[in-house]
Amino acid sequence: MNTRVLTGITTTGTPHLGNYAGAIRPAVQASTQPGVDAFFFLADYHALIKCDDPARVARSRLEIAATWLAVGLDHDRVTFYRQSDIPEIPELSWLLTCVTAKGLMNRAHAYKASVDQNVAKGVEPDDGVTMGLFSYPILMAADILMFNANRVPVGRDQIQHLEMARDIAQRFNHLYGRDYFTLPEVVIEEDVATLPGLDGRKMSKSYNNTIPLFEGGAKALRASVMRIVTDSREPGEPKDAESSHLYTLYRAFATHEQSAAFRKQLEEGMGWGDAKQALYEHLENLLAPMREKYVDLIANPGRIEDILQAGAAKARTLALPLMQELREAVGLRNLNAGATAGKAQGKKEKGKGARFVSFRDEDGAFRFRLLAADGEELLLSPGFANPKDAGGLMQTLKSDPSDAVLTGLLQGADTAAAGDVDPVLLGRVRDALVSMSQE
């Protein structure tokens, strides 16, 4: 059984060395593990909450997509897409909004922090708070639940959002009487590397202390490394490697043997200038091949667009059938499909006729149930990798069901096998299918 893992990347900036070590590299490595069905998406709708500069958002989408591809993300193996290319996500977000209590959103950390800051400044509590910021956790829940992700790796600051996604999923499942959504598991990234920046604080754009990953080329990389703050120990004096930002950075990108050799040189008195040059050369050897791919991708955005569109098409093969099922669940049905003219049906009222109900199981397979007019399950289909195959079998059963096919399905196989099937049940299944074909 594959485990579906989902990771979103907000498109509000240019990736730096700290982003690569802390998030990009481990995520790409994890996606290659057996049994992992990895989903990576560019969270460009989320970017609109934080950034109102269209040019910056557009550029960031290009740079971040190029970065992930350049560092080795296998777009054929994973599902790599833009959030904004999946229209089912904002539609699901609205369905979830309609079952989410405002009180739950009132407790969101980002919203409470904004309110606290406004109160401290003596202005209206909601001054500057948009509905995008307020309902951000619901859109995040839609990102996760749309593809029924099993695991979502996050930092500790995002734990609350994952807990909210679980709460919202449970609420929807309860209201509409079935487990439409898998409850996502929070995966805390305890081992994420936190790199020091030029001044020793955490590498962050907020501190303006970052080392570029690809932007500016080798020249910008060397210039940044040479600006790293060190102590006043002269060449020849032993250096304390453990307290050195240079050593921490070197170790994050080196083997155990390489790190030990660099540490020994520092402790034997290597000058800081030589140490910075050694760090630069080590990083350049690692980054140069990836930078070459990055530059080529940036120069050919059409290639990135094709990859993202292919990823969106792959993602929508999952989103479309689930969204259709959810629309059916909340009452947004085709008027020819089970609705009785002039009568409003309650959301938990049983259908008036036999019907198929499609769903996606925990293993990721597409299945359907045949329900009798009173809601009793008469038949459970086998699992299909492609939803079109499940739909094709439903059409076959409605148009011309054979006893061999029905017997096989009732026995849990694709074709008839040895053993008797209850003739009463077989007759009920056949009658239900006939009634559906006459509707």
XYZ file of C-alpha atoms in Angstrom:
439
model
C 0.000 0.000 0.000
C 1.378 3.397 -1.006
C 1.449 6.279 1.442
C 0.396 9.572 -0.092
C 2.609 12.445 1.088
C 1.746 16.038 0.159
C 3.977 19.130 0.298
C 3.090 22.706 -0.660
C 5.527 25.526 -1.472
C 4.270 29.120 -1.217
C 5.367 31.202 -4.196
C 6.423 34.458 -2.560
C 10.197 34.548 -3.031
C 13.392 33.102 -4.470
C 14.750 29.915 -2.822
C 18.020 30.318 -0.911
C 20.534 27.834 0.486
C 18.599 27.449 3.740
C 15.403 26.549 1.859
C 17.300 23.897 -0.067
C 18.841 22.243 3.008
C 15.767 22.580 5.221
C 12.892 21.690 2.902
C 13.681 21.055 -0.752
C 16.464 18.479 -0.475
C 14.788 16.262 2.179
C 11.446 16.370 0.362
C 12.982 15.316 -2.955
C 14.901 12.520 -1.231
C 11.734 11.310 0.517
C 9.835 11.209 -2.788
C 12.191 8.523 -4.087
C 11.423 6.084 -1.277
C 9.456 2.937 -2.165
C 5.804 3.034 -1.231
C 5.610 6.850 -1.327
C 3.078 8.553 -3.602
C 4.386 12.131 -3.479
C 2.406 15.255 -4.333
C 4.247 18.595 -4.658
C 2.386 21.784 -5.481
C 3.096 25.472 -5.899
C 0.772 27.207 -3.431
C 0.177 30.283 -5.566
C -3.313 30.984 -4.174
C -1.747 31.099 -0.715
C 0.846 33.539 -2.041
C -1.899 36.092 -2.709
C -2.562 36.294 1.028
C 1.007 37.411 1.739
C 1.974 39.306 -1.403
C 0.084 41.865 -3.495
C 2.868 42.289 -6.074
C 1.741 40.401 -9.227
C 5.199 40.512 -10.809
C 6.798 38.998 -7.718
C 4.234 36.196 -7.506
C 4.642 35.402 -11.213
C 8.439 35.397 -10.994
C 8.433 33.304 -7.838
C 6.246 30.644 -9.475
C 8.817 30.334 -12.264
C 11.862 30.330 -9.962
C 10.471 27.848 -7.454
C 9.274 25.420 -10.124
C 12.669 25.640 -11.865
C 14.472 25.091 -8.562
C 12.599 21.922 -7.659
C 13.137 20.475 -11.117
C 16.811 21.473 -11.211
C 17.631 19.806 -7.881
C 16.293 16.476 -9.082
C 12.531 16.281 -8.538
C 11.313 13.508 -10.861
C 8.113 14.966 -12.318
C 7.255 11.620 -13.915
C 7.401 9.830 -10.569
C 5.609 12.449 -8.446
C 2.553 14.626 -9.033
C 3.885 18.186 -9.487
C 1.338 20.926 -10.125
C 0.205 24.485 -9.432
C -2.591 24.970 -6.957
C -4.270 27.465 -9.305
C -4.459 24.870 -12.106
C -6.808 22.667 -10.057
C -10.221 24.426 -10.022
C -11.617 21.693 -7.788
C -9.458 22.991 -4.908
C -11.211 26.372 -4.469
C -14.561 24.620 -5.034
C -13.751 22.181 -2.252
C -12.558 25.083 -0.127
C -16.040 26.600 -0.358
C -17.742 23.324 0.576
C -15.458 23.079 3.596
C -16.035 26.731 4.480
C -19.746 25.973 4.717
C -19.189 23.338 7.430
C -16.397 25.084 9.358
C -17.263 26.964 12.528
C -16.106 30.587 12.679
C -14.931 29.909 16.226
C -12.381 27.434 14.880
C -10.949 30.094 12.565
C -10.914 32.608 15.414
C -8.369 30.372 17.134
C -5.946 30.211 14.181
C -2.478 31.401 15.232
C -1.904 33.734 12.264
C -5.233 35.485 12.782
C -4.769 35.782 16.551
C -1.270 37.196 16.040
C -2.640 39.902 13.727
C -5.367 40.782 16.214
C -2.865 40.945 19.083
C -0.582 43.243 17.086
C -3.503 45.543 16.257
C -4.621 45.689 19.885
C -1.050 46.517 20.938
C -1.010 49.367 18.408
C -4.373 50.650 19.606
C -6.246 50.127 16.327
C -9.281 48.042 15.417
C -8.611 44.328 16.132
C -9.346 43.317 12.530
C -7.530 46.223 10.903
C -5.790 44.942 7.761
C -7.086 41.397 8.212
C -8.390 39.974 4.942
C -10.718 37.023 4.566
C -7.826 35.288 2.829
C -5.759 35.481 6.008
C -8.735 34.591 8.208
C -9.764 31.494 6.225
C -6.250 30.413 5.202
C -6.540 27.140 7.193
C -9.619 26.123 5.179
C -7.814 26.511 1.857
C -4.927 24.535 3.315
C -7.382 21.836 4.373
C -8.749 21.735 0.820
C -5.216 21.282 -0.559
C -4.738 18.248 1.661
C -8.203 16.679 1.554
C -8.601 17.082 -2.207
C -6.103 14.265 -2.657
C -6.754 12.459 0.637
C -3.123 12.758 1.687
C -2.063 10.308 4.384
C 0.904 12.328 5.638
C 1.773 16.026 5.491
C 5.304 17.002 6.603
C 5.245 20.374 8.380
C 7.232 22.489 10.777
C 5.928 22.968 14.293
C 4.345 26.311 13.356
C 1.975 24.458 11.006
C 0.757 21.744 13.393
C -2.404 23.667 14.235
C -3.370 23.912 10.563
C -3.095 20.145 10.164
C -5.203 19.614 13.273
C -7.803 21.978 11.819
C -7.790 20.039 8.543
C -8.557 16.879 10.515
C -11.348 18.630 12.428
C -12.902 19.950 9.214
C -12.674 16.543 7.519
C -14.318 14.834 10.482
C -17.085 17.432 10.524
C -17.836 16.929 6.814
C -17.721 13.134 7.116
C -20.108 13.265 10.071
C -22.593 15.654 8.451
C -22.829 13.708 5.212
C -22.728 10.239 6.686
C -19.606 8.711 5.150
C -15.830 8.874 5.258
C -15.315 10.985 2.174
C -11.982 12.231 3.499
C -8.963 10.482 4.933
C -7.776 12.131 8.141
C -4.233 13.373 7.402
C -1.402 12.458 9.721
C 0.839 15.252 10.964
C 4.513 14.531 10.301
C 6.804 16.805 12.320
C 10.080 17.517 10.573
C 12.295 17.236 13.638
C 15.493 16.661 11.649
C 15.131 19.582 9.276
C 18.429 21.374 8.913
C 18.349 24.981 10.128
C 21.282 26.799 8.570
C 22.904 29.904 10.028
C 22.892 32.972 7.823
C 25.676 35.459 7.205
C 25.292 36.914 10.709
C 24.860 33.618 12.573
C 21.110 33.926 13.029
C 18.759 31.548 11.237
C 19.086 32.045 7.497
C 15.988 34.017 6.529
C 14.892 36.652 4.043
C 13.445 38.513 7.025
C 16.973 39.009 8.394
C 18.491 39.757 4.964
C 21.237 37.247 5.766
C 20.688 34.578 3.105
C 23.123 32.815 0.786
C 21.697 32.456 -2.743
C 21.063 28.990 -4.094
C 21.213 29.721 -7.834
C 20.486 33.411 -8.365
C 23.535 35.476 -9.324
C 25.661 32.465 -10.191
C 29.051 31.549 -8.744
C 30.007 35.200 -8.274
C 27.042 35.919 -5.974
C 27.642 32.675 -4.064
C 31.298 33.532 -3.400
C 30.487 37.119 -2.425
C 27.956 35.918 0.141
C 30.254 33.268 1.625
C 33.024 35.835 2.041
C 30.632 38.000 4.104
C 29.984 35.310 6.737
C 30.773 36.677 10.208
C 33.683 34.987 12.034
C 35.600 35.663 15.235
C 38.928 37.523 15.486
C 41.275 34.516 15.660
C 44.253 34.910 13.378
C 45.651 32.347 10.909
C 47.609 29.735 12.830
C 45.384 29.975 15.900
C 43.185 26.901 16.533
C 39.525 27.532 15.714
C 36.499 26.210 17.626
C 34.742 24.336 14.825
C 31.543 23.642 16.779
C 30.877 27.339 17.323
C 31.805 28.282 13.760
C 29.015 29.117 11.309
C 31.381 28.155 8.504
C 31.731 24.645 9.842
C 27.959 24.287 10.363
C 27.346 25.276 6.756
C 30.091 23.016 5.437
C 28.825 20.035 7.434
C 25.279 20.448 6.066
C 26.519 19.680 2.549
C 29.399 17.278 3.153
C 29.998 13.638 3.937
C 31.184 12.616 7.390
C 34.732 12.201 6.083
C 34.750 15.617 4.387
C 33.388 17.294 7.501
C 36.013 15.634 9.698
C 38.821 16.789 7.403
C 37.519 20.383 7.372
C 37.140 20.386 11.139
C 40.706 19.161 11.580
C 42.022 21.966 9.373
C 40.158 24.558 11.449
C 41.448 23.139 14.705
C 44.992 23.172 13.302
C 44.778 26.895 12.578
C 43.412 27.356 9.053
C 42.744 31.061 8.459
C 39.172 32.239 8.098
C 39.809 33.501 4.581
C 41.060 30.077 3.476
C 38.140 28.418 5.282
C 35.641 30.619 3.451
C 37.307 29.821 0.141
C 37.123 26.092 0.951
C 33.430 26.396 1.813
C 32.727 28.323 -1.386
C 34.540 25.746 -3.545
C 32.714 22.894 -1.853
C 29.308 24.541 -2.369
C 30.128 25.497 -5.947
C 31.048 21.906 -6.831
C 27.695 20.797 -5.470
C 25.515 23.560 -6.880
C 27.072 24.224 -10.292
C 25.499 21.244 -12.110
C 22.086 22.019 -10.621
C 22.489 25.729 -11.401
C 23.176 24.892 -15.033
C 19.851 23.037 -15.211
C 18.121 25.885 -13.385
C 19.403 28.527 -15.807
C 18.320 26.401 -18.751
C 14.834 25.965 -17.305
C 14.467 29.675 -16.522
C 15.397 30.421 -20.125
C 12.779 27.963 -21.376
C 9.644 28.566 -19.299
C 7.570 26.658 -21.828
C 9.201 23.425 -20.685
C 8.227 24.169 -17.086
C 4.697 25.036 -18.188
C 4.349 21.725 -20.016
C 5.517 19.823 -16.923
C 3.111 21.698 -14.651
C 0.192 21.227 -17.029
C 0.920 17.505 -17.232
C 1.028 17.401 -13.438
C -2.280 19.256 -13.219
C -3.910 16.788 -15.619
C -2.603 13.912 -13.501
C -3.898 15.535 -10.316
C -7.312 16.255 -11.820
C -7.879 12.589 -12.658
C -8.190 12.241 -8.883
C -9.840 15.573 -8.116
C -12.680 15.342 -10.647
C -14.293 12.078 -9.466
C -13.950 13.035 -5.806
C -15.463 16.452 -6.457
C -18.372 14.888 -8.314
C -18.967 12.603 -5.360
C -18.844 15.540 -2.949
C -21.249 17.570 -5.081
C -23.620 14.611 -4.984
C -23.199 14.349 -1.223
C -24.157 17.973 -0.499
C -27.098 17.971 -2.939
C -25.553 19.680 -5.980
C -26.833 16.881 -8.197
C -27.793 16.590 -11.840
C -31.552 17.132 -12.019
C -31.934 13.862 -13.923
C -30.138 11.846 -11.256
C -32.526 10.851 -8.522
C -34.145 14.200 -7.733
C -37.946 14.181 -7.474
C -39.657 17.171 -9.054
C -41.159 19.547 -6.555
C -39.777 17.725 -3.508
C -36.711 18.856 -1.587
C -34.732 15.977 -0.199
C -32.999 16.154 3.182
C -29.263 15.652 3.057
C -29.501 12.344 4.936
C -32.645 11.056 3.213
C -32.182 7.863 1.225
C -32.445 8.037 -2.554
C -35.767 7.042 -4.126
C -34.202 4.611 -6.568
C -31.301 2.219 -6.929
C -28.050 4.018 -7.663
C -24.301 3.764 -7.999
C -22.042 5.601 -5.547
C -18.418 6.083 -6.605
C -15.559 6.523 -4.162
C -11.823 6.145 -3.728
C -10.580 3.671 -1.110
C -7.629 3.952 1.276
C -5.353 2.141 -1.186
C -6.058 4.742 -3.842
C -8.232 2.462 -5.994
C -11.468 3.682 -7.595
C -14.568 1.668 -6.674
C -18.336 1.940 -6.674
C -21.219 0.553 -4.690
C -24.638 -0.439 -6.010
C -27.238 0.677 -3.487
C -30.850 -0.441 -3.378
C -33.697 2.074 -3.218
C -33.641 1.814 0.582
C -29.896 2.486 0.727
C -28.786 -1.126 1.336
C -25.505 -2.053 -0.329
C -26.069 -4.789 -2.903
C -22.716 -4.846 -4.650
C -19.140 -3.608 -4.155
C -16.949 -3.334 -7.234
C -13.289 -4.352 -7.473
C -10.697 -1.581 -7.354
C -9.519 0.198 -10.516
C -6.408 2.309 -11.023
C -8.258 4.489 -13.549
C -11.662 6.040 -12.689
C -12.712 5.650 -16.337
C -12.514 1.863 -15.983
C -14.837 1.986 -12.993
C -17.219 4.215 -14.948
C -17.098 1.839 -17.918
C -18.118 -1.109 -15.758
C -21.026 0.870 -14.322
C -22.273 1.613 -17.843
C -21.898 -2.054 -18.803
C -23.901 -3.190 -15.795
C -26.692 -0.757 -16.567
C -26.910 -1.613 -20.267
C -26.421 -5.388 -20.424
C -25.444 -7.180 -17.184
C -24.670 -10.864 -17.616
C -25.106 -13.486 -14.904
C -21.417 -14.388 -15.176
C -20.279 -10.814 -14.525
C -22.779 -10.287 -11.700
C -21.846 -13.592 -10.078
C -18.151 -12.729 -10.258
C -18.697 -9.300 -8.729
C -20.828 -10.713 -5.928
C -18.034 -13.149 -5.142
C -15.522 -10.324 -5.058
C -13.796 -11.214 -8.333
C -13.823 -9.864 -11.847
C -15.175 -13.118 -13.332
C -17.313 -15.967 -12.050
C -15.583 -18.452 -9.790
C -16.502 -21.692 -8.139
C -19.152 -21.472 -5.451
C -22.799 -20.515 -5.271
C -24.183 -16.998 -5.085
C -27.430 -16.339 -3.234
C -30.034 -16.349 -6.033
C -32.200 -13.902 -4.092
C -29.352 -11.409 -3.925
C -28.519 -11.996 -7.575
C -32.127 -11.264 -8.475
C -32.187 -8.081 -6.402
C -29.001 -6.846 -8.084
C -30.449 -7.591 -11.519
C -33.751 -5.855 -10.644
C -31.895 -2.793 -9.339
C -29.876 -2.521 -12.542
C -32.969 -2.923 -14.693
C -34.736 -0.182 -12.749
C -31.768 2.135 -13.271
C -31.729 1.481 -17.012
C -35.407 2.432 -17.203
C -35.005 5.768 -15.398
